[in-house]
Amino acid sequence: MPKTIKTTCPYCGVGCGISAEVDPLARTVVISGDVDHPANFGRLCSKGSALGDTVTLQGRLLQPRLHGQDCSWELALDALATAFADTISTYGPNAVAIYGSGQLLTEDYYVANKLMKGFIGSANIDTNSRLCMSSSVAGHKRAFGADTVPGCYADFELADLIILIGSNAAWCHPVSFQRIRAAKSANPLLKVVVIDPRQTSSCDIADLHLPLASGSDSWLFNGLLHYLHQQQAIDRDYITQHTQGFSAALTLAGTASLERVAQQCALPAQDLQTFYSWFAATEKVMSLYSQGINQSASGTDKVNSIINCHLATGRIGQAGMGPFSLTGQPNAMGGREVGGLAHQLAAHMDFSNAEDIDRVARFWGSRNIARQAGYSAVELFDAIDAGKVKAVWIMGTNPVVSMPNADKVRQALGKCDFVAVSDCIAATDTTALAHLLLPAQGWSEKDGTVTNSERRISRQRALFAAAGQAKPDWWIVTELAKRLGFAQAFAYQGAADIFREHAALSAFENDAEHGRRDFDLSAYADISHQQYAELPPRQWPLNQDYPQGRARLFADQQFFTASGKAQFIAVSPTKPVNAPNAAYPLILNTGRLRDQWHTMTRTALASKLNQHKPEAFVEVHPADAERYGLAADSLAEINSIWGSMLARVHITDSIQPGNLFVPMHWTGQYASRGRMGGLVNPVVDPISKQPESKHTPVRINAFQAKWYGFMLSRTELAAPTTEYWLKNTGTDYYRYELAGLSSPANWLEWAKGQVNLPGNITAGWLEYQDTGLGVYRAALINQNRLDALLFIGRGPTLPNRDWLASLFSKAELEPAERQVVLSGLPPIGSEDSGKVICACFNVGEKTIRAAIKTQGLATVQDVGRCLKAGTNCGSCIAEIRGLLASKP
Ligand SMILES: Nc1nc2c(c(=O)[nH]1)N[C@H]1C(S)=C(S)[C@@H](COP(=O)(O)OP(=O)(O)OC[C@H]3O[C@@H](n4cnc5c(=O)[nH]c(N)nc54)[C@H](O)[C@@H]3O)O[C@H]1N2
Ligand SMILES: Nc1nc2c(c(=O)[nH]1)N[C@H]1C(S)=C(S)[C@@H](COP(=O)(O)OP(=O)(O)OC[C@H]3O[C@@H](n4cnc5c(=O)[nH]c(N)nc54)[C@H](O)[C@@H]3O)O[C@H]1N2
Ligand code: SF4
Ligand SMILES: [Mo]
């Protein structure tokens, strides 16, 4: 019997509520947005909507594996415990480490942190949140004395100016972005400013886009502070009563003229003037920021340079205003609550305070608590490489792809004595290096809580029974704890027990006598199993004063610093540690695409999410394309002193000259050389230790391919034997983009070698060849069914793949189709929908163009009414608008 279960999306920090209609026996689920959930009120983006396609067992890690052999949990856990215990007894507790993830549930994260810091006695547990949120954490701590996000999503509707700084929310926080779009239509006064070196889809709703020079944000916000002061737009009473450090911050912000700041940021002075005057004149301002700010060698200072402007104007803690860090992962915030970073302890306490250490030790009953911070992510993999850390357990993250200088990470893991990896997917670039693989339950199987950007705690609820022998992450941790002799402190029966303890710790000695902490779940300290099962989505703090939670903090102007006042931080803009130079003259920027999630382990299982951007690419400005001899759609090699990659050249003026952008998603599983992490600069912010992932000096060259091609195949191929390949999964086919430095002697033999079908397949091949032009085309047709296609040419200009791919959905080719298949063009009069624009309703570019033309569609709404495109998540609206504008 199908049943409806309310749960939370496992992707971004918006934290959308989902209403899942589950058929447990068929293991299928129909996903819709939960109309009652305050994060999304029923809306979902393309990724959330496609979750039903990702719950497949295909590719899952279903059983523990030790040294490449399936094994029992008993054996696996004993091996893990032995490796940890032996390493600790020989080399001490700092020779072991855990590297976790903002995608773990709070309960998983809590026990992992408790085991490492409280019982193993080392703080060597860090997480991928170091690469994501740590500059925000550090900035909040400096300004507010605690890691507090002051505002909430409801402020979007109340603001009159929303600034998106280093955030492509249209693609990365789509439901919040659509909420801002709706707020803008409801409130014509609401202005949106986007501050990003690239022109992104988020600019679609921008009244002003400031394409500042990469890394120049603190110039811009220091300039704003100076301007506000000069224009007497500051709130003197607020500054005097509730803050400290204003004059030092103002002094360091400097007295540079607006023209000089504009020059530093490479912006037109007029545009900067417009932005500054809007900020000065608007009371209700929200500054939403994300990785363009955090992922920087001076990310913490940049965060504070933004907060400074809010403190100077007293615009914080009230409706419709405030600095607002858009968190990335679904449980980035939960990780911060449990203290998942190596310098944090737990429940917003850290190692800098001896009383905190004592308090947590008493609460946990631990005699062996760690007393100082452990290695942060980059330090951790360096320590593994140096042989200082000899046993590591990686949970819910794929560092061989996502860490900077990722080739070094791969090398470090390759020589580490013991590497355990918990994942729900079997084959990743990181699992490839594990001695021990532990099958974790995935999103549709686990139970627990996550906290979104606005401090809202929501339940993730299991939809299905565990796949194979997969176990919850918290369970795996407690089994290790028991084997290390800590059974008593880890005797949990379920996620509810852990949550209750986590809530109780947040309440422990959290009062006027011992000092108040912002993170307080005392209302849940005695929560029953039933209450936990039914837990509604609520925003912390949840305590006696706020039993239903609290939307905004700091309305009372009480900060968590020693003086109770907010702190201005004096910021002086710094130059990047690694600036472009003669050998590496360009700046590499990296980031996200609309329909993929990080290292693609889950989103790439949904074929409809693979169509929006089917291939790894590099955005190049036309001037640079000319300068470096790069043709559109050819392949280029990008090199830094750390590594290299190959990517398809996209020439666009949405990027600035001197800058390149590559998506972060492709891995060794999906491409021969599309993994970008190897290139990326390992420099970190000295305060937050967050890496500078948006700014690496690189050079770019044309890849001297002798031939380009693609192959479409009904069955999955082993990795093609050629220098360049990239795999994309469709509904009924696999697509391989190909290029090589030398041609095989015989293309047909090569094709047969790749497809590797059983039996005699020679008879089924149609061929076309023009050796003079370097063209080769072949189709494998069995009983009129198309099974494989190979198209080879000298250059990158090859027939469109969309129509050819659509032929794989047919049981048999029509005679007319068979006749023209090697031409690559559909028979006259037949349909080709083109590249997918709307992933939610699978509407292609050609379909939209045709409808615009034949039906005289003029607006995005017209297109929506006619084709449904853009009416679900709305994240393709910018592209539809582009098609309307470029109407031939
Ligand atoms: N579709 C999708 N959504 C996601 C994710 C995903 O993988 N896919 N991941 C989630 C996660 S974990 C995170 S952290 C968030 C990230 O969300 P975002 O931070 O919005 O995403 P990014 O694309 O990494 O980077 C944002 C922008 O920063 C800009 N930028 C680069 N350098 C600078 C600079 O010097 N100054 C300024 N002002 N901007 C700069 C880039 O050009 C880019 O457009 O997304 C979350 N949502
Ligand atoms: N150059 C560059 N590098 C970056 C970034 C960038 O913008 N540029 N962004 C950084 C940021 S913000 C982030 S957040 C990281 C993300 O980078 P990663 O964390 O490395 O990326 P994911 O693909 O999300 O990896 C999550 C892994 O956990 C597995 N998994 C999913 N659910 C579960 C579960 O419940 N339990 C367990 N045990 N495993 C599970 C998935 O299959 C996957 O292998 O990348 C960072 N790296
Ligand atoms: S915006 Fe999309 S990815 Fe983010 S939580 Fe909502 S549905 Fe999931
Ligand atoms: Mo992130």
mmCIF file of N, CA and C in Angstrom, residues 19 35 46 128 149 194 249 384 405 421 494 511 591 627 682 725 800 810-811 876:
data_model
loop_
_atom_site.group_PDB
_atom_site.id
_atom_site.type_symbol
_atom_site.label_atom_id
_atom_site.label_comp_id
_atom_site.label_asym_id
_atom_site.label_seq_id
_atom_site.Cartn_x
_atom_site.Cartn_y
_atom_site.Cartn_z
ATOM 1 N N SER A 19 6.942 15.831 0.434
ATOM 2 C CA SER A 19 5.877 14.904 0.721
ATOM 3 C C SER A 19 6.100 13.728 -0.220
ATOM 4 N N VAL A 35 3.560 21.262 1.120
ATOM 5 C CA VAL A 35 2.968 22.615 1.103
ATOM 6 C C VAL A 35 2.979 23.265 2.488
ATOM 7 N N SER A 46 14.595 21.396 -9.626
ATOM 8 C CA SER A 46 14.757 20.223 -10.499
ATOM 9 C C SER A 46 15.413 19.061 -9.755
ATOM 10 N N ASN A 128 33.933 18.314 5.297
ATOM 11 C CA ASN A 128 33.911 19.087 4.057
ATOM 12 C C ASN A 128 33.303 20.473 4.281
ATOM 13 N N VAL A 149 23.209 32.677 12.728
ATOM 14 C CA VAL A 149 22.600 33.308 11.557
ATOM 15 C C VAL A 149 21.401 34.102 12.085
ATOM 16 N N VAL A 194 23.297 41.832 -7.689
ATOM 17 C CA VAL A 194 24.143 40.640 -7.712
ATOM 18 C C VAL A 194 25.603 41.068 -7.812
ATOM 19 N N ALA A 249 37.640 49.924 12.723
ATOM 20 C CA ALA A 249 37.189 49.349 11.443
ATOM 21 C C ALA A 249 37.109 50.438 10.382
ATOM 22 N N ILE A 384 48.286 13.223 6.564
ATOM 23 C CA ILE A 384 48.227 11.839 6.064
ATOM 24 C C ILE A 384 49.394 11.618 5.106
ATOM 25 N N ASN A 405 44.029 20.809 -4.485
ATOM 26 C CA ASN A 405 45.232 19.994 -4.696
ATOM 27 C C ASN A 405 44.886 18.512 -4.543
ATOM 28 N N VAL A 421 36.142 4.035 4.186
ATOM 29 C CA VAL A 421 35.215 4.991 3.577
ATOM 30 C C VAL A 421 33.790 4.485 3.762
ATOM 31 N N GLY A 494 18.489 4.280 19.016
ATOM 32 C CA GLY A 494 18.005 4.870 17.763
ATOM 33 C C GLY A 494 18.359 6.344 17.705
ATOM 34 N N ASP A 511 23.059 29.042 30.962
ATOM 35 C CA ASP A 511 22.214 29.954 31.742
ATOM 36 C C ASP A 511 23.036 31.163 32.170
ATOM 37 N N GLY A 591 32.714 26.271 -9.602
ATOM 38 C CA GLY A 591 31.424 26.343 -8.918
ATOM 39 C C GLY A 591 30.439 25.335 -9.465
ATOM 40 N N ARG A 627 43.074 34.927 -28.036
ATOM 41 C CA ARG A 627 44.460 35.018 -27.599
ATOM 42 C C ARG A 627 45.127 33.648 -27.482
ATOM 43 N N PRO A 682 45.767 25.091 -2.987
ATOM 44 C CA PRO A 682 45.483 24.662 -1.607
ATOM 45 C C PRO A 682 45.669 25.751 -0.555
ATOM 46 N N TRP A 725 37.550 11.064 -22.793
ATOM 47 C CA TRP A 725 36.186 10.557 -22.854
ATOM 48 C C TRP A 725 35.411 11.159 -21.706
ATOM 49 N N ASN A 800 24.295 17.064 -34.054
ATOM 50 C CA ASN A 800 23.647 17.166 -32.762
ATOM 51 C C ASN A 800 23.307 15.779 -32.221
ATOM 52 N N LYS A 810 13.412 3.868 -29.084
ATOM 53 C CA LYS A 810 12.529 3.121 -29.990
ATOM 54 C C LYS A 810 12.907 1.647 -30.029
ATOM 55 N N ALA A 811 11.894 0.784 -30.024
ATOM 56 C CA ALA A 811 12.155 -0.656 -30.110
ATOM 57 C C ALA A 811 12.690 -1.000 -31.505
ATOM 58 N N CYS A 876 14.840 27.450 -14.902
ATOM 59 C CA CYS A 876 15.214 27.636 -16.310
ATOM 60 C C CYS A 876 14.629 28.930 -16.891
#
